[in-house]
Short mmCIF file of C-alpha atoms and ligand atoms in Angstrom, two decimals:
data_model
loop_
_atom_site.label_atom_id
_atom_site.label_comp_id
_atom_site.label_asym_id
_atom_site.label_seq_id
_atom_site.Cartn_x
_atom_site.Cartn_y
_atom_site.Cartn_z
CA MET A 1 0.00 0.00 0.00
CA SER A 2 1.43 3.36 -1.04
CA TYR A 3 0.00 5.09 2.03
CA THR A 4 -1.38 4.47 5.49
CA LEU A 5 -4.23 6.25 7.23
CA ASP A 6 -4.63 6.17 11.00
CA GLU A 7 -7.18 8.05 13.11
CA LYS A 8 -6.46 8.38 16.82
CA ASP A 9 -7.79 10.87 19.38
CA GLY A 10 -9.07 13.21 16.68
CA VAL A 11 -5.85 13.18 14.64
CA LEU A 12 -6.04 11.70 11.13
CA LEU A 13 -2.47 10.75 10.15
CA PHE A 14 -1.94 10.30 6.40
CA THR A 15 1.47 8.73 5.73
CA LEU A 16 2.97 8.66 2.24
CA ASN A 17 4.50 5.20 2.03
CA ARG A 18 6.80 5.00 -1.02
CA PRO A 19 10.18 5.43 0.73
CA ALA A 20 12.09 3.74 -2.10
CA ARG A 21 10.88 6.62 -4.28
CA ARG A 22 11.29 9.20 -1.50
CA ASN A 23 7.51 9.22 -1.16
CA ALA A 24 6.96 10.61 -4.67
CA ILE A 25 3.35 11.29 -5.66
CA ASN A 26 1.98 9.02 -8.39
CA ASN A 27 -1.59 8.56 -9.59
CA ASP A 28 -2.35 6.06 -6.83
CA LEU A 29 -1.38 8.60 -4.19
CA MET A 30 -3.46 11.30 -5.88
CA GLU A 31 -6.45 9.02 -5.47
CA ALA A 32 -5.44 8.50 -1.83
CA PHE A 33 -5.50 12.28 -1.27
CA LYS A 34 -9.08 12.31 -2.61
CA LYS A 35 -10.07 9.51 -0.20
CA VAL A 36 -8.53 11.40 2.74
CA ILE A 37 -10.36 14.61 1.82
CA HIS A 38 -13.67 12.71 1.59
CA TYR A 39 -12.96 11.02 4.95
CA VAL A 40 -12.43 14.39 6.68
CA HIS A 41 -15.68 15.76 5.24
CA THR A 42 -17.65 12.69 6.33
CA ASN A 43 -16.12 11.96 9.75
CA LYS A 44 -16.68 14.74 12.29
CA SER A 45 -14.40 12.85 14.69
CA VAL A 46 -11.42 14.23 12.74
CA ARG A 47 -10.13 17.40 14.38
CA PHE A 48 -6.64 17.61 12.81
CA LEU A 49 -5.38 16.33 9.45
CA VAL A 50 -1.66 15.51 9.42
CA ILE A 51 0.44 14.44 6.43
CA THR A 52 3.88 12.89 6.80
CA GLY A 53 6.29 10.58 4.99
CA GLU A 54 7.42 7.05 5.76
CA GLY A 55 11.05 6.73 6.81
CA ASP A 56 13.54 9.43 7.75
CA GLN A 57 14.86 10.33 4.29
CA ALA A 58 11.93 12.20 2.76
CA PHE A 59 8.57 13.76 3.47
CA CYS A 60 7.79 13.85 -0.27
CA SER A 61 9.95 14.29 -3.37
CA GLY A 62 7.12 15.73 -5.46
CA GLY A 63 5.68 14.20 -8.60
CA ASP A 64 6.87 10.74 -9.59
CA LEU A 65 9.32 11.64 -12.34
CA ALA A 66 9.39 8.09 -13.74
CA GLU A 67 5.60 7.97 -14.02
CA PHE A 68 5.12 11.56 -15.23
CA HIS A 69 8.14 11.62 -17.56
CA ARG A 70 5.82 9.95 -20.07
CA LEU A 71 3.76 13.12 -20.22
CA VAL A 72 5.26 15.13 -23.07
CA THR A 73 2.81 17.70 -24.41
CA GLU A 74 1.36 20.76 -22.67
CA GLU A 75 -2.07 19.13 -22.73
CA GLN A 76 -0.82 15.87 -21.21
CA ALA A 77 1.03 17.77 -18.47
CA PHE A 78 -1.99 19.97 -17.72
CA GLY A 79 -4.13 16.86 -17.26
CA MET A 80 -1.94 15.55 -14.43
CA LEU A 81 -0.99 18.91 -12.93
CA SER A 82 -4.55 20.20 -12.79
CA LYS A 83 -5.76 16.95 -11.19
CA MET A 84 -3.33 17.47 -8.29
CA GLY A 85 -4.06 21.20 -8.32
CA GLU A 86 -7.77 20.51 -7.73
CA ILE A 87 -6.89 18.01 -4.99
CA LEU A 88 -4.59 20.47 -3.20
CA TYR A 89 -7.24 23.20 -3.32
CA ASP A 90 -9.75 20.80 -1.75
CA TRP A 91 -7.06 19.90 0.83
CA ALA A 92 -6.23 23.56 1.60
CA THR A 93 -9.92 24.42 2.10
CA LEU A 94 -10.76 21.60 4.52
CA PRO A 95 -12.63 22.69 7.68
CA VAL A 96 -9.92 21.40 10.06
CA PRO A 97 -6.33 22.49 10.76
CA THR A 98 -3.93 20.77 8.34
CA ILE A 99 -0.36 20.01 9.40
CA ALA A 100 2.64 18.92 7.33
CA LEU A 101 4.81 16.83 9.66
CA ILE A 102 8.04 17.06 7.69
CA ASN A 103 10.21 14.07 8.55
CA GLY A 104 12.71 14.60 5.70
CA ALA A 105 13.20 16.20 2.31
CA ALA A 106 10.19 18.09 0.94
CA VAL A 107 11.09 19.15 -2.59
CA GLY A 108 9.21 20.19 -5.69
CA GLY A 109 5.58 19.19 -5.39
CA GLY A 110 6.38 17.91 -1.89
CA CYS A 111 7.17 21.47 -0.89
CA GLU A 112 3.92 22.58 -2.55
CA ILE A 113 1.90 20.04 -0.56
CA ALA A 114 3.46 21.29 2.68
CA THR A 115 2.78 24.91 1.71
CA ALA A 116 -0.88 24.09 1.07
CA CYS A 117 -1.12 23.02 4.75
CA ASP A 118 -1.90 25.48 7.54
CA PHE A 119 1.21 24.48 9.49
CA ARG A 120 4.66 23.03 8.72
CA ILE A 121 6.52 21.23 11.53
CA VAL A 122 10.00 20.51 10.21
CA SER A 123 12.61 17.97 11.36
CA ARG A 124 15.97 19.59 12.21
CA GLU A 125 17.67 17.47 9.51
CA ALA A 126 15.10 18.10 6.76
CA ARG A 127 15.84 20.20 3.69
CA CYS A 128 12.94 21.67 1.71
CA GLY A 129 12.71 23.65 -1.49
CA PHE A 130 10.82 24.59 -4.60
CA ILE A 131 13.41 22.96 -6.87
CA GLN A 132 11.17 22.96 -9.96
CA GLY A 133 13.36 25.67 -11.53
CA THR A 134 16.22 23.17 -11.76
CA LEU A 135 13.93 21.14 -14.05
CA ALA A 136 13.19 24.23 -16.19
CA ILE A 137 9.60 24.39 -14.97
CA THR A 138 7.66 26.34 -12.37
CA THR A 139 5.52 25.01 -9.54
CA GLY A 140 2.85 22.82 -11.09
CA TRP A 141 0.35 22.14 -8.31
CA GLY A 142 -0.40 25.67 -7.07
CA GLY A 143 2.48 25.87 -4.60
CA ALA A 144 3.61 29.39 -5.56
CA THR A 145 0.08 30.74 -5.19
CA TYR A 146 -0.18 29.23 -1.70
CA LEU A 147 3.30 30.45 -0.81
CA PHE A 148 2.31 34.04 -1.61
CA GLU A 149 -0.70 33.55 0.68
CA ARG A 150 1.34 32.35 3.67
CA GLY A 151 2.46 35.78 4.81
CA LEU A 152 6.20 35.46 4.19
CA ARG A 153 8.03 38.69 3.37
CA HIS A 154 7.68 38.95 -0.41
CA ASP A 155 11.41 38.84 -1.08
CA HIS A 156 11.76 35.70 1.08
CA ALA A 157 8.93 33.94 -0.76
CA MET A 158 10.21 35.02 -4.17
CA LYS A 159 13.77 33.93 -3.39
CA MET A 160 12.57 30.45 -2.39
CA LEU A 161 11.02 30.16 -5.86
CA VAL A 162 13.61 31.82 -8.10
CA ASP A 163 16.66 30.23 -6.39
CA ALA A 164 15.06 26.77 -6.74
CA GLN A 165 17.39 25.54 -3.98
CA THR A 166 16.71 23.55 -0.81
CA TYR A 167 16.83 25.30 2.57
CA ASP A 168 17.82 23.76 5.92
CA SER A 169 15.40 23.86 8.84
CA GLY A 170 16.98 26.98 10.34
CA GLN A 171 16.64 28.90 7.08
CA LEU A 172 13.04 27.66 6.68
CA GLU A 173 12.22 29.01 10.14
CA ASP A 174 14.06 32.29 9.51
CA VAL A 175 12.06 33.06 6.35
CA GLY A 176 8.79 32.12 8.06
CA TRP A 177 7.95 28.99 6.08
CA ALA A 178 8.48 26.52 8.92
CA SER A 179 5.96 26.88 11.77
CA SER A 180 8.41 25.09 14.10
CA VAL A 181 11.51 22.86 13.98
CA PHE A 182 11.75 19.63 16.01
CA ASP A 183 14.35 17.12 17.15
CA GLY A 184 13.64 13.46 17.84
CA ASP A 185 10.30 11.71 17.55
CA LYS A 186 7.94 13.40 15.08
CA LEU A 187 4.77 12.21 16.80
CA ILE A 188 5.91 13.68 20.12
CA ALA A 189 6.66 16.92 18.28
CA LEU A 190 3.16 16.81 16.75
CA GLU A 191 1.47 16.35 20.11
CA GLN A 192 3.47 19.24 21.58
CA PHE A 193 2.42 21.44 18.62
CA ILE A 194 -1.32 20.71 19.00
CA GLU A 195 -1.33 20.67 22.83
CA PHE A 196 -3.29 23.91 23.19
CA MET A 197 -5.40 23.48 20.01
CA ARG A 198 -6.69 20.20 21.46
CA GLN A 199 -8.34 22.15 24.29
CA ILE A 200 -10.36 24.33 21.90
CA ASN A 201 -13.79 23.45 20.50
CA PRO A 202 -13.52 22.22 16.84
CA GLY A 203 -16.21 24.74 15.86
CA VAL A 204 -13.72 27.51 16.62
CA HIS A 205 -11.13 25.93 14.31
CA GLN A 206 -13.71 25.54 11.53
CA ALA A 207 -14.78 29.18 11.88
CA TYR A 208 -11.21 30.42 11.52
CA LYS A 209 -10.63 28.19 8.48
CA GLU A 210 -13.79 29.62 6.92
CA ILE A 211 -12.38 33.17 7.22
CA GLU A 212 -9.39 32.19 5.06
CA ILE A 213 -11.56 30.17 2.64
CA ARG A 214 -13.90 33.16 2.18
CA LYS A 215 -10.91 35.41 1.46
CA TRP A 216 -9.60 32.92 -1.12
CA ALA A 217 -13.01 32.73 -2.79
CA GLU A 218 -13.19 36.54 -3.01
CA LYS A 219 -9.62 36.67 -4.41
CA ASN A 220 -10.29 33.93 -7.01
CA LEU A 221 -7.49 31.84 -5.53
CA LYS A 222 -8.57 28.65 -7.32
CA GLN A 223 -8.54 30.43 -10.69
CA ARG A 224 -5.05 31.75 -9.90
CA VAL A 225 -3.92 28.22 -9.01
CA MET A 226 -5.17 26.98 -12.38
CA GLU A 227 -3.37 29.82 -14.19
CA GLU A 228 -0.16 28.85 -12.35
CA ILE A 229 -0.68 25.27 -13.51
CA ALA A 230 -1.31 26.36 -17.10
CA GLN A 231 2.00 28.25 -17.00
CA CYS A 232 3.87 25.18 -15.75
CA SER A 233 2.23 23.05 -18.44
CA LYS A 234 3.66 25.35 -21.14
CA LEU A 235 7.19 24.96 -19.75
CA TRP A 236 6.71 21.20 -19.26
CA GLU A 237 6.98 20.45 -22.99
CA SER A 238 10.34 22.26 -23.34
CA GLU A 239 13.46 20.34 -24.33
CA ALA A 240 15.23 21.71 -21.25
CA HIS A 241 12.65 20.09 -18.95
CA ALA A 242 12.80 16.72 -20.71
CA GLU A 243 16.60 16.72 -20.56
CA ALA A 244 16.69 17.68 -16.86
CA VAL A 245 14.30 14.88 -15.89
CA GLY A 246 16.18 12.41 -18.09
CA ARG A 247 19.43 13.33 -16.31
CA PHE A 248 17.85 12.75 -12.92
CA LEU A 249 16.36 9.39 -13.85
CA SER A 250 19.64 8.16 -15.34
CA LYS A 251 21.89 9.44 -12.54
CA ASN A 252 21.75 6.36 -10.34
CA LYS A 253 21.40 3.81 -13.09
CA LYS A 254 24.36 1.46 -13.47
C1 LIG B 301 5.32 16.80 -11.00
C2 LIG B 301 5.14 18.18 -10.85
C3 LIG B 301 5.69 18.84 -9.65
C4 LIG B 301 5.72 20.28 -10.01
O1 LIG B 301 5.92 20.58 -11.19
O2 LIG B 301 5.47 21.08 -9.12
C5 LIG B 301 7.04 18.38 -9.18
O3 LIG B 301 7.15 17.81 -8.13
S1 LIG B 301 8.44 18.67 -10.13
C6 LIG B 301 9.80 18.12 -9.05
C7 LIG B 301 9.94 16.61 -9.02
N1 LIG B 301 10.83 16.17 -7.96
C8 LIG B 301 12.19 16.21 -8.03
O4 LIG B 301 12.78 16.64 -9.01
C9 LIG B 301 12.95 15.66 -6.86
C10 LIG B 301 13.78 14.47 -7.25
N2 LIG B 301 14.41 13.82 -6.12
C11 LIG B 301 15.48 14.37 -5.45
O5 LIG B 301 15.88 15.49 -5.64
C12 LIG B 301 16.11 13.48 -4.40
O6 LIG B 301 15.69 12.14 -4.67
C13 LIG B 301 15.76 13.80 -2.94
C14 LIG B 301 16.42 15.12 -2.54
C15 LIG B 301 14.27 13.87 -2.77
C16 LIG B 301 16.32 12.66 -2.04
O7 LIG B 301 17.69 12.45 -2.33
P1 LIG B 301 18.38 11.08 -1.84
O8 LIG B 301 19.83 11.18 -2.20
O9 LIG B 301 17.96 10.77 -0.46
O10 LIG B 301 17.70 9.95 -2.75
P2 LIG B 301 17.99 9.60 -4.30
O11 LIG B 301 18.00 10.83 -5.11
O12 LIG B 301 19.13 8.67 -4.40
O13 LIG B 301 16.64 8.80 -4.67
C17 LIG B 301 16.38 7.53 -4.10
C18 LIG B 301 15.53 6.79 -5.11
O14 LIG B 301 14.25 7.47 -5.20
C19 LIG B 301 14.02 7.86 -6.55
N3 LIG B 301 13.31 9.14 -6.54
C20 LIG B 301 13.57 10.20 -5.76
N4 LIG B 301 12.73 11.21 -6.05
C21 LIG B 301 11.90 10.76 -7.03
C22 LIG B 301 10.81 11.32 -7.76
N5 LIG B 301 10.36 12.56 -7.52
N6 LIG B 301 10.21 10.55 -8.70
C23 LIG B 301 10.64 9.29 -8.94
N7 LIG B 301 11.66 8.67 -8.28
C24 LIG B 301 12.28 9.43 -7.34
C25 LIG B 301 15.39 7.99 -7.17
O15 LIG B 301 15.31 7.89 -8.56
C26 LIG B 301 16.12 6.82 -6.53
O16 LIG B 301 15.72 5.64 -7.18
P3 LIG B 301 16.78 4.43 -7.42
O17 LIG B 301 16.01 3.43 -8.24
O18 LIG B 301 17.14 3.97 -6.03
O19 LIG B 301 17.94 5.04 -8.16
#
């Protein structure tokens, strides 16, 4: 199974379980995201939605380059990118606090998924970054649109995107992307992070989420996400992108 889903004491823990692929997102995992979103909407017992990665190497390495390398044209790319873009919008507008429990590298689309969450709790050893630029593309799942919504100083947000480099946990906290940095057991860190939230009525959490969701509706956020995705789709069919992905996929091959 490419993921696990555990509900305990109001916390729904969604674990990406493809460690041999650094928890890369393939079509199966996109369907899993949809199941998780439906579960949250239909189970009022869920008070917090947490996403994490299996193992200690990666939270999520973004789209599965082997699976998606087959997508060549702008139209083919838009089909996959917009599917995940819709999913992430539905994720970002859930009525419960969403937490990215970042146990390792969060790069590319993995960084976008974390940015679409309300909170990012980052392991001291983790490195995260919007590395899409190194593949001659831009963020393809709405991550830049969410990043500009997260209240970072504009130059900090822009530099994360245009540098296309990974940041260590200290840098991520300095620029305001990481909500907190933890050492040791991630589940202990999670419980410490939600200690006070647990004491508050879920209706309060839902009301605060609705304030942000109303703002996003007024600002046409979803339309802006789709425009971001259309832009990435155009770059996807470039020779530079195909060559960059080909280099990555051949780098470890004997
Ligand atoms: C799809 C759209 C979306 C967007 O446009 O927004 C994106 O996500 S684009 C960006 C796609 N992601 C990447 O380019 C990241 C690629 N991965 C890495 O940079 C590294 O793997 C890293 C930093 C995550 C971890 O490095 P580490 O040294 O720990 O591991 P390896 O690189 O040796 O990888 C181990 C193993 O996993 C395979 N792998 C890793 N990432 C992916 C991936 N995204 N898709 C498919 N497979 C991946 C890698 O090929 C190795 O396989 P092996 O068979 O063992 O050689």
